[in-house]
Structures are given as structure tokens and as C-alpha cells.
Amino acid sequence: MAIKRYHYARDVEEALSLLLAYEGRGALVAGGVDVARGLPGEIEGLIDITAAGLSGISREGGRLVVGATATLEGIRTSREVKAYMGGFLSEVMGHVATLSLRNMATLGGAVVSAHPWADIPTALIALGAEAVWRNEERTERAPVEELYARPFRAIFRRAVLTEIRLPAWDGAFAFEKLSRNAGDIALVNCACGLGLDAEGKIAWARVAVGATPYRAERLVAVEELLAGEVPSEALWEEAGHRAAAEARVGDDMRASAEWRRAVIPVIVRRALERAGRAVMGDR
Ligand SMILES: Cc1cc2nc3c(=O)[nH]c(=O)nc-3n(C[C@H](O)[C@H](O)[C@H](O)COP(=O)(O)OP(=O)(O)OC[C@H]3O[C@@H](n4cnc5c(N)ncnc54)[C@H](O)[C@@H]3O)c2cc1C
């Protein structure tokens, strides 16, 4: 790599002004897990943001606010995170890589690197998480799902992601991942959420499937199939098959499209079963 200088930004303003001053020849570094794997040849300056005051984790009412440089292990073990949605996000972090990697890697780095095989985007999309970032002009925000539909890599060449905001849901979420071993990346993953109305019918459902090998997408047709129905084993089964029909799947070095389509019903059914049990247990 052609790195000539390494800066420690003291706050977001300094990080942003350094990034802009490099005019495309600088890059932010948080945990460095991805940066260490390689950078474009033109990058001369690295701007370390781990001491820029972006590592906080807090609750705002039922919402959870996680700073961009909070580490994945810090998130997994945080009391605030364990108290949010029955510890769903903590559970997801437990599925990510290994302890040594989670001690370095940050949530912001995961959102910006946005690997299609990753677990974190799947969970954040299902949760309806919102990304907040600072650019030259202002503070901007957008749902993570919407951000990924934009040219987000270009956005973060001139902006600092500052926090991820997770909404309060009256219900429960569950995450499922299939991988070759516990520390490996997903062959396919999914995150499902359910809430019930006063009559015990499904008031809302969120279903996201990722690593297909494409980045996670919500399956709105499956969410619509679930809404208004009474939870049952047969419903989870039907939703799983509908998810397999709706999901965009492909082949890569890890698994074939055919295999992915065959296992999606299984992981979606498992996630819905667990979310359903949790939400009914709450009553
Ligand atoms: C071996 C390995 C296994 C993995 N396994 C999993 C897994 O099982 N599940 C999963 O979900 N993920 C997995 N990942 C992905 C991992 O979560 C991300 O690589 C990691 O979170 C990146 O965070 P970081 O802080 O190290 O990012 P960095 O390497 O510091 O940065 C990554 C990119 O984001 C930019 N960036 C970082 N922070 C900001 C910010 N605040 N604002 C703007 N731009 C920013 C950097 O400039 C760079 O382009 C794995 C990665 C590796 C290398």
C-alpha cells in the first residue's frame, strides 16, 4: 500500500476535514479489519477515528443508538444492547467472525464495507436501522436499507458515518445463519421480526434474507403474507417456502443457487418460530 501518513482524528470535524483535504487520496480507518486487507493504490493518508468520540452505546426510550466506532464485541456484551429487543443484536454479534476480529471491527466499518455475505446488514435491514453521517454541508440520515440503494461507497469517500439508530419495536426478532463452521461467513442468513395485535394476530412482520450471495433484501411479499394471520407452524412453513420463491439467489464459490433455495425455507421457518415463541412468551 502507498500509505505515507497516519492521523489520529480527535473528533468528527477533524476526521472530516482531513478526509476532504486528501481529495480522494485519504481513507478513514476504524477497526482496520477491512482496510488491512487492501486499499486502492491512490490512498496516501489514513485517518484513524477510533478516538473521535464515536464509540458510545445508549438507549433513548425504547430506541438504541450505537456509535460508529463501537466494536462488535463491545456491542455484543453491552448491557444496553442486551436490554434492546430481547438481546437480538447481541445474539447477531455472537455469530460474527471470531472474538479477536470482533474486538477490532466496528459497526460503522461493517455498515460501510457492506459485504454481501455479512450478517450485520441483514440484521440492520430487518430492524429498520437508520444510518447518520456528517458530510461537508450537514448531518444526513437514511434507513440502512435505503442507503444501500444509493451510491453509498461514493458518499463515504466524503463523509463520516457517526451512528446507527435502531427503532423500538413492540415484538421480537430472531436471527439464523448457516455457515461451514462457527467462525466462518454465512452461506445464507436471515433475520425475522414479528409483533402481535390485541387478538393475537400478526400486526407486523419483517423478513430479510442475505448472503444469497447478494446483500440482504427484505422480502415484502412474505411480510404481507404473515400480517393479519394467527401464528402457527403451518404459517411459518408457508412463509419459508414463499421466502425461497421470492429471494434473489445465485451461485458463488461457497454454495449454489439451488442449495440456497433449498435451505431458505428452513432458516426462515426457524427464525419465525423463535421470534413467534419470544413474542408470545411476552404476553
Ligand atoms: C475474516 C473476516 C471475517 C468476517 N466475518 C464476518 C461475519 O461472520 N459476519 C459479518 O457480518 N461480518 C463479518 N466480517 C465483516 C466485518 O464485520 C467487517 O469487516 C468489519 O466490521 C469492518 O469494520 P472495521 O471497523 O474493521 O472497518 P475498517 O476496516 O476500519 O473500515 C472498512 C471501510 O469502512 C470505512 N469506514 C470505517 N468506519 C467508517 C465511518 N465511521 N464512516 C465512514 N467510513 C468508514 C473505511 O474507510 C473502509 O473503507 C468479517 C470480516 C473479516 C475480515
XYZ file of C-alpha atoms and ligand atoms in Angstrom:
336
model
C 0.000 0.000 0.000
C 1.109 3.555 -0.689
C 0.331 4.931 2.808
C 2.526 7.933 3.700
C 0.748 9.367 6.766
C -1.426 8.079 9.627
C -3.584 10.600 11.517
C -5.500 10.258 14.776
C -8.633 12.393 14.494
C -9.742 13.907 17.827
C -13.334 14.428 16.722
C -15.661 14.119 13.740
C -14.842 17.627 12.459
C -11.121 16.853 12.323
C -11.748 13.469 10.665
C -13.960 15.079 8.041
C -11.645 17.994 7.307
C -8.664 15.629 6.888
C -10.706 13.319 4.656
C -11.794 16.229 2.454
C -8.289 17.701 2.366
C -6.949 14.458 0.869
C -9.358 14.876 -2.097
C -9.826 11.131 -2.630
C -6.318 10.128 -1.524
C -7.300 9.577 2.115
C -9.387 6.915 3.868
C -10.958 6.575 7.282
C -9.864 3.642 9.391
C -11.826 2.287 12.357
C -11.106 -1.337 13.355
C -8.943 -1.680 10.242
C -10.121 -5.241 9.615
C -11.102 -4.443 6.034
C -8.583 -1.650 5.464
C -5.769 -4.095 6.318
C -6.952 -6.394 3.541
C -6.092 -3.747 0.934
C -6.814 -0.243 -0.247
C -6.903 1.407 -3.652
C -3.366 2.388 -4.754
C -4.083 6.115 -4.623
C -4.672 6.173 -0.826
C -1.809 8.079 0.862
C -3.306 9.040 4.217
C -5.216 7.019 6.807
C -7.413 8.837 9.304
C -7.995 6.818 12.461
C -11.378 7.620 14.006
C -11.297 5.263 16.982
C -10.610 8.187 19.371
C -13.056 10.585 17.702
C -15.756 10.119 20.348
C -17.983 7.815 18.293
C -17.955 4.668 20.432
C -20.956 5.319 22.690
C -23.927 2.993 23.071
C -27.083 4.402 24.645
C -30.834 3.943 24.942
C -33.285 6.710 24.007
C -36.635 5.486 25.242
C -37.059 2.118 23.555
C -34.552 3.048 20.824
C -30.899 2.013 20.743
C -28.172 4.362 19.478
C -24.802 2.815 18.633
C -21.782 4.960 17.756
C -19.986 4.102 14.513
C -16.755 3.043 16.235
C -18.365 0.819 18.872
C -16.650 -2.549 18.424
C -18.709 -5.621 17.594
C -17.636 -7.308 20.833
C -18.411 -4.124 22.791
C -21.883 -4.236 21.246
C -22.302 -7.954 21.937
C -21.534 -7.523 25.643
C -23.223 -4.145 26.219
C -25.951 -4.028 28.852
C -27.940 -1.540 26.745
C -27.777 -3.842 23.725
C -28.826 -6.878 25.773
C -31.821 -4.901 27.020
C -32.865 -3.927 23.464
C -35.321 -6.303 21.703
C -34.525 -9.237 23.985
C -30.824 -9.076 23.161
C -31.375 -9.684 19.423
C -28.408 -7.563 18.275
C -26.164 -9.126 20.883
C -27.143 -12.532 19.501
C -26.328 -11.410 15.937
C -22.866 -10.164 17.002
C -22.193 -13.570 18.548
C -22.474 -15.009 15.024
C -19.937 -12.580 13.531
C -16.422 -13.886 12.870
C -14.256 -14.589 15.933
C -13.605 -12.814 19.240
C -10.256 -11.367 18.091
C -11.883 -9.852 14.988
C -14.902 -8.599 16.939
C -12.561 -6.832 19.369
C -11.254 -4.705 16.464
C -14.099 -4.474 13.934
C -16.662 -1.697 14.363
C -20.323 -1.321 13.487
C -19.584 1.660 11.227
C -16.934 -0.318 9.366
C -19.421 -3.155 8.877
C -22.085 -0.776 7.530
C -19.693 0.973 5.121
C -17.868 -2.165 3.934
C -21.324 -3.751 3.439
C -20.097 -7.191 2.416
C -22.998 -9.013 0.738
C -22.163 -12.161 2.745
C -22.146 -10.323 6.071
C -24.667 -10.797 8.871
C -24.821 -7.245 10.180
C -26.531 -5.667 7.124
C -29.180 -8.415 7.223
C -29.976 -7.672 10.866
C -29.914 -3.879 10.402
C -32.212 -4.025 7.374
C -34.712 -6.229 9.220
C -34.595 -3.882 12.218
C -35.187 -0.782 10.081
C -31.931 0.758 11.373
C -31.097 4.316 10.404
C -27.585 5.495 9.490
C -26.457 9.014 10.449
C -23.464 10.640 8.774
C -21.710 14.007 8.530
C -20.598 15.465 5.229
C -19.219 18.866 4.283
C -22.613 20.568 4.398
C -24.731 18.862 7.026
C -25.736 15.839 9.077
C -27.695 13.388 6.955
C -29.654 10.258 7.833
C -31.356 7.435 5.962
C -32.556 3.916 6.673
C -29.664 1.494 6.044
C -31.889 -0.308 3.530
C -32.304 2.929 1.555
C -28.629 3.871 1.891
C -27.636 0.621 0.155
C -29.861 1.539 -2.772
C -27.752 4.714 -3.211
C -24.095 5.003 -4.363
C -23.086 4.717 -0.674
C -19.405 3.997 -1.316
C -19.107 7.397 -3.014
C -20.989 9.047 -0.115
C -18.468 7.749 2.436
C -15.468 8.935 0.429
C -16.566 12.409 1.605
C -18.456 11.710 4.842
C -18.089 10.165 8.282
C -20.734 7.713 9.474
C -21.370 8.762 13.066
C -24.069 6.472 14.460
C -26.673 3.821 13.803
C -30.111 4.325 15.337
C -32.334 1.339 15.964
C -36.074 1.874 16.401
C -38.236 0.455 19.175
C -40.446 -2.419 18.027
C -43.287 -3.930 20.016
C -42.419 -7.543 19.241
C -39.419 -9.856 18.861
C -36.685 -10.665 16.331
C -34.602 -13.784 15.676
C -31.528 -14.380 13.511
C -30.396 -17.552 11.735
C -27.175 -18.238 9.852
C -25.866 -21.258 8.001
C -22.071 -21.458 7.663
C -19.484 -24.224 7.364
C -18.275 -23.638 10.924
C -18.987 -21.234 13.779
C -16.296 -18.690 12.810
C -16.983 -18.716 9.084
C -19.002 -16.308 6.997
C -22.578 -17.122 6.017
C -23.668 -19.407 3.209
C -27.042 -17.756 3.777
C -28.580 -15.838 6.692
C -31.894 -14.312 7.711
C -33.443 -12.027 10.318
C -37.161 -12.085 11.085
C -39.306 -9.953 13.385
C -42.934 -10.263 14.481
C -45.390 -8.234 16.528
C -48.898 -9.267 17.608
C -52.099 -7.281 17.899
C -54.578 -7.461 20.801
C -56.290 -10.527 19.234
C -53.018 -12.436 18.935
C -52.780 -11.970 15.151
C -49.576 -10.810 13.484
C -49.638 -6.993 13.462
C -46.329 -6.583 11.599
C -43.605 -8.805 10.195
C -40.077 -8.093 8.980
C -38.189 -10.670 6.936
C -34.700 -10.090 5.487
C -32.576 -12.758 3.794
C -28.892 -12.165 2.991
C -25.665 -13.785 1.740
C -27.691 -15.250 -1.107
C -24.846 -14.370 -2.179
C -26.265 -10.879 -2.619
C -26.625 -8.293 0.141
C -29.726 -8.717 2.293
C -33.093 -7.666 0.983
C -36.420 -7.502 2.745
C -38.987 -9.904 1.363
C -42.059 -7.686 1.449
C -44.321 -10.342 -0.105
C -43.508 -12.666 2.824
C -44.125 -9.875 5.337
C -47.525 -9.282 3.711
C -48.336 -12.986 3.773
C -47.713 -13.058 7.539
C -49.532 -9.846 8.508
C -53.045 -10.401 9.844
C -52.567 -14.172 10.324
C -52.622 -16.220 13.517
C -49.143 -17.608 14.320
C -48.838 -21.348 13.611
C -46.299 -23.953 12.500
C -48.105 -24.185 9.153
C -47.803 -20.413 8.658
C -44.034 -20.442 9.335
C -43.698 -23.292 6.839
C -45.680 -21.441 4.177
C -43.688 -18.236 4.790
C -40.406 -20.162 4.443
C -41.426 -21.536 1.048
C -42.636 -18.129 -0.083
C -39.277 -16.644 1.009
C -37.411 -19.187 -1.122
C -39.580 -18.268 -4.107
C -39.105 -14.509 -3.577
C -35.395 -14.311 -2.650
C -32.851 -13.468 -5.327
C -30.319 -16.309 -5.151
C -27.126 -17.041 -7.075
C -24.077 -19.296 -7.244
C -20.704 -18.427 -5.740
C -17.634 -20.340 -4.534
C -19.453 -21.205 -1.280
C -22.823 -22.542 -2.411
C -25.063 -22.957 -5.414
C -28.279 -21.058 -6.066
C -30.104 -24.410 -5.943
C -28.745 -25.204 -2.460
C -29.567 -21.725 -1.201
C -33.144 -22.003 -2.459
C -33.462 -25.364 -0.717
C -32.285 -24.071 2.692
C -34.015 -20.679 2.805
C -37.354 -22.273 3.885
C -35.533 -23.951 6.776
C -33.788 -20.854 8.170
C -36.810 -18.571 7.675
C -39.074 -21.112 9.418
C -36.587 -21.428 12.311
C -36.290 -17.644 12.717
C -40.065 -17.138 12.587
C -40.627 -19.953 15.079
C -38.155 -18.389 17.519
C -39.470 -14.837 17.047
C -43.027 -16.186 17.406
C -42.192 -18.038 20.626
C -40.494 -14.934 22.049
C -43.345 -12.608 21.176
C -45.994 -14.995 22.523
C -43.915 -15.557 25.665
C -44.020 -11.801 26.274
C -47.818 -11.851 26.666
C -12.042 -12.631 8.318
C -13.313 -11.842 8.396
C -14.473 -12.480 8.822
C -15.670 -11.757 8.904
N -16.798 -12.408 9.303
C -17.962 -11.730 9.361
C -19.153 -12.381 9.752
O -19.159 -13.567 10.075
N -20.309 -11.649 9.760
C -20.333 -10.319 9.431
O -21.381 -9.696 9.486
N -19.207 -9.687 9.057
C -18.038 -10.352 9.018
N -16.914 -9.704 8.620
C -17.004 -8.293 8.217
C -16.683 -7.391 9.382
O -17.834 -7.210 10.178
C -16.206 -6.060 8.826
O -15.088 -6.328 8.027
C -15.809 -5.120 9.931
O -16.933 -4.840 10.766
C -15.257 -3.832 9.384
O -15.116 -2.929 10.457
P -13.761 -2.139 10.709
O -14.026 -1.210 11.822
O -12.605 -3.077 10.882
O -13.644 -1.362 9.331
P -12.358 -0.721 8.653
O -11.514 -1.794 8.027
O -11.689 0.228 9.580
O -13.090 0.108 7.501
C -13.836 -0.534 6.486
C -14.281 0.502 5.453
O -15.214 1.390 6.033
C -14.736 2.730 6.043
N -15.145 3.273 7.329
C -14.939 2.711 8.561
N -15.590 3.431 9.512
C -16.209 4.453 8.864
C -17.050 5.544 9.293
N -17.381 5.717 10.576
N -17.503 6.417 8.369
C -17.203 6.249 7.063
N -16.418 5.247 6.584
C -15.939 4.361 7.486
C -13.227 2.633 5.851
O -12.690 3.770 5.222
C -13.133 1.400 4.957
O -13.443 1.736 3.640
C -15.700 -10.383 8.555
C -14.513 -9.746 8.136
C -13.339 -10.459 8.061
C -12.092 -9.748 7.610
